[in-house]
């Protein structure tokens, strides 16, 4: 064991970058802390512009070889990566839970199988891509999905490996090389992914992982002129900074950002289902971009809805995310907890009432909170909290429901609970959101376009939309044999 390897719940994790098929250490490190008990997990290499440049150079050098690989060979290697993820599922699950505090049971049963599926899905989708051939006055048009080049992928901490591989898999399938920069609060599983990919036979330099702070190594990556795509998932302020850097090089961008999504509950809804959907919004301690954090309930059922909601929320078990029985774990970091509590206390000072919660608990745990008596233009209704904090407002008719639902600067998702199919059609048609769920939540198919409107994002990924983004589409027009243009 070297100084650069730490052991996390029995699993060895290399704390260095992975550049050009080699482990590279930085002179400086940063401390990775577990949100479960705020203990130090280890010292991670703190990348700078030097490592960013080295990673882009490695990705650039590996690009021609990987781009020339046949589609079936690329797909075979991506399936081998998926096999590796499945083989190391337990390691990945416990390391991720230790690192970001999300539930071990969801990592085991939902998230890590989905990580493997990300690779399988995009490998298979690549082989199904249409390559259009059509004719123009005897000439053949051939549309090809050309790889774009080195892609910088920047990801957040709330679902680290899941969100990273949702980008890594299509980027690689398309024939690009990748520089992945995971969030500094959850750097570990990206390092394990580098090991898994190398074992699966991914050539050196095709996937690079660079660790460190966004303002240091992240900003150096997104401003590098040799980068051909940037895909970012994270907050709006960071997205604006990245967009400015990308603009200097005209680097195409995909941005998946925050949300303040509504859950609309109509009086004709199955109230048991509606309250289940509402309580589900506390999943991952509320650190879910898609979370429907604004509950909008039709006046006539608001009291009954609230009664049932409170009863169900009281049954949630909050505690150590490694315990099978736990429903809600800690929030990621002391700074995030501070932010969450700041939002809640300012809302209460402005007249909001905490029906449940409204306070911190020990460590990094925040009591699941429901706030009522909130004004539509207040901070708590308009801004993303990214913690277990929901607001409840009422509406008197469909028109008001839609108006309140659409009245933020975001447009990531929306959920509608109603027993009336026609109402569902009318309402969903008017909602501004990248994804709308009717009487369900969080059902996501990789074939579907995914992204947000307004400040929730730019562009869509998923299925063919991912290949649209990660490829340079080319149309080649070939004249028929013996053809001569006589003007
Ligand atoms: P963040 O914007 O603070 O950080 C995200 C990533 O960007 C990190 O890896 C960080 O190091 C990096 N970064 C920071 N500054 C940078 C810079 N100047 N240049 C390049 N990279 C930089 O976001 P966060 O707090 O880690 O994540 C939470 C946010 O992510 C929430 O707003 C949430 O809604 C959003 N999110 C969106 C989706 C989605 O699919 N729409 C999914 C998950 C999370």
PDB file of C-alpha atoms and ligand atoms in Angstrom, residues 154-158 163 181-184 213-215 218-219 222 232-235 238 241-242 256-259 289 384 386 412 450, ligand 1:
ATOM      1  CA  UNK A 154     -17.986  17.948 -14.645  1.00  0.00           C
ATOM      2  CA  UNK A 155     -20.279  16.433 -12.071  1.00  0.00           C
ATOM      3  CA  UNK A 156     -21.807  17.168  -8.646  1.00  0.00           C
ATOM      4  CA  UNK A 157     -21.794  15.198  -5.394  1.00  0.00           C
ATOM      5  CA  UNK A 158     -25.423  14.249  -4.909  1.00  0.00           C
ATOM      6  CA  UNK A 163     -24.398  11.286 -12.977  1.00  0.00           C
ATOM      7  CA  UNK A 181     -13.759  15.893 -12.922  1.00  0.00           C
ATOM      8  CA  UNK A 182     -15.898  14.673 -10.037  1.00  0.00           C
ATOM      9  CA  UNK A 183     -17.035  16.992  -7.261  1.00  0.00           C
ATOM     10  CA  UNK A 184     -14.472  17.611  -4.538  1.00  0.00           C
ATOM     11  CA  UNK A 213     -11.633  22.054  -6.749  1.00  0.00           C
ATOM     12  CA  UNK A 214     -13.862  23.530  -9.404  1.00  0.00           C
ATOM     13  CA  UNK A 215     -12.316  26.980  -9.217  1.00  0.00           C
ATOM     14  CA  UNK A 218     -12.343  22.658 -13.155  1.00  0.00           C
ATOM     15  CA  UNK A 219     -11.986  26.146 -14.554  1.00  0.00           C
ATOM     16  CA  UNK A 222     -13.403  24.195 -19.259  1.00  0.00           C
ATOM     17  CA  UNK A 232     -21.811  19.940 -16.774  1.00  0.00           C
ATOM     18  CA  UNK A 233     -24.229  18.979 -14.046  1.00  0.00           C
ATOM     19  CA  UNK A 234     -24.348  21.330 -11.096  1.00  0.00           C
ATOM     20  CA  UNK A 235     -25.543  24.707  -9.921  1.00  0.00           C
ATOM     21  CA  UNK A 238     -21.158  27.596 -11.734  1.00  0.00           C
ATOM     22  CA  UNK A 241     -18.958  30.728 -15.148  1.00  0.00           C
ATOM     23  CA  UNK A 242     -18.412  27.653 -17.301  1.00  0.00           C
ATOM     24  CA  UNK A 256     -27.991  20.150 -16.380  1.00  0.00           C
ATOM     25  CA  UNK A 257     -28.771  22.472 -13.521  1.00  0.00           C
ATOM     26  CA  UNK A 258     -30.955  23.045 -10.526  1.00  0.00           C
ATOM     27  CA  UNK A 259     -34.690  23.046 -10.067  1.00  0.00           C
ATOM     28  CA  UNK A 289     -32.178  18.108  -8.647  1.00  0.00           C
ATOM     29  CA  UNK A 384     -33.379  25.794  -4.709  1.00  0.00           C
ATOM     30  CA  UNK A 386     -31.087  21.236  -1.965  1.00  0.00           C
ATOM     31  CA  UNK A 412     -36.522  20.988 -14.675  1.00  0.00           C
ATOM     32  CA  UNK A 450     -33.458  14.628 -20.251  1.00  0.00           C
TER      33      UNK A 450
HETATM   34  P1  LIG B   1     -21.583  23.083  -8.107  1.00  0.00           P
HETATM   35  O1  LIG B   1     -22.005  23.888  -9.261  1.00  0.00           O
HETATM   36  O2  LIG B   1     -21.098  23.773  -6.898  1.00  0.00           O
HETATM   37  O3  LIG B   1     -20.444  22.045  -8.511  1.00  0.00           O
HETATM   38  C1  LIG B   1     -20.608  21.086  -9.523  1.00  0.00           C
HETATM   39  C2  LIG B   1     -19.258  20.743 -10.097  1.00  0.00           C
HETATM   40  O4  LIG B   1     -18.718  21.891 -10.723  1.00  0.00           O
HETATM   41  C3  LIG B   1     -18.222  20.283  -9.094  1.00  0.00           C
HETATM   42  O5  LIG B   1     -17.478  19.225  -9.645  1.00  0.00           O
HETATM   43  C4  LIG B   1     -17.338  21.511  -8.928  1.00  0.00           C
HETATM   44  O6  LIG B   1     -16.025  21.214  -8.537  1.00  0.00           O
HETATM   45  C5  LIG B   1     -17.367  22.062 -10.326  1.00  0.00           C
HETATM   46  N1  LIG B   1     -17.027  23.489 -10.431  1.00  0.00           N
HETATM   47  C6  LIG B   1     -17.248  24.473  -9.526  1.00  0.00           C
HETATM   48  N2  LIG B   1     -16.788  25.649 -10.002  1.00  0.00           N
HETATM   49  C7  LIG B   1     -16.289  25.415 -11.237  1.00  0.00           C
HETATM   50  C8  LIG B   1     -15.699  26.237 -12.241  1.00  0.00           C
HETATM   51  N3  LIG B   1     -15.523  27.543 -12.057  1.00  0.00           N
HETATM   52  N4  LIG B   1     -15.311  25.657 -13.391  1.00  0.00           N
HETATM   53  C9  LIG B   1     -15.494  24.336 -13.602  1.00  0.00           C
HETATM   54  N5  LIG B   1     -16.035  23.509 -12.689  1.00  0.00           N
HETATM   55  C10 LIG B   1     -16.447  24.041 -11.520  1.00  0.00           C
HETATM   56  O7  LIG B   1     -22.838  22.159  -7.770  1.00  0.00           O
HETATM   57  P2  LIG B   1     -23.002  21.146  -6.565  1.00  0.00           P
HETATM   58  O8  LIG B   1     -23.277  21.902  -5.325  1.00  0.00           O
HETATM   59  O9  LIG B   1     -21.875  20.177  -6.592  1.00  0.00           O
HETATM   60  O10 LIG B   1     -24.303  20.355  -7.023  1.00  0.00           O
HETATM   61  C11 LIG B   1     -25.587  20.704  -6.669  1.00  0.00           C
HETATM   62  C12 LIG B   1     -26.290  21.339  -7.843  1.00  0.00           C
HETATM   63  O11 LIG B   1     -26.329  20.416  -8.942  1.00  0.00           O
HETATM   64  C13 LIG B   1     -27.741  21.648  -7.542  1.00  0.00           C
HETATM   65  O12 LIG B   1     -28.056  22.906  -8.066  1.00  0.00           O
HETATM   66  C14 LIG B   1     -28.496  20.547  -8.289  1.00  0.00           C
HETATM   67  O13 LIG B   1     -29.815  20.874  -8.632  1.00  0.00           O
HETATM   68  C15 LIG B   1     -27.641  20.361  -9.488  1.00  0.00           C
HETATM   69  N6  LIG B   1     -27.906  19.050 -10.095  1.00  0.00           N
HETATM   70  C16 LIG B   1     -28.539  19.025 -11.311  1.00  0.00           C
HETATM   71  C17 LIG B   1     -28.836  17.797 -11.900  1.00  0.00           C
HETATM   72  C18 LIG B   1     -29.523  17.726 -13.232  1.00  0.00           C
HETATM   73  O14 LIG B   1     -29.455  16.673 -13.872  1.00  0.00           O
HETATM   74  N7  LIG B   1     -30.179  18.762 -13.690  1.00  0.00           N
HETATM   75  C19 LIG B   1     -28.483  16.619 -11.264  1.00  0.00           C
HETATM   76  C20 LIG B   1     -27.857  16.688 -10.029  1.00  0.00           C
HETATM   77  C21 LIG B   1     -27.560  17.925  -9.461  1.00  0.00           C
END
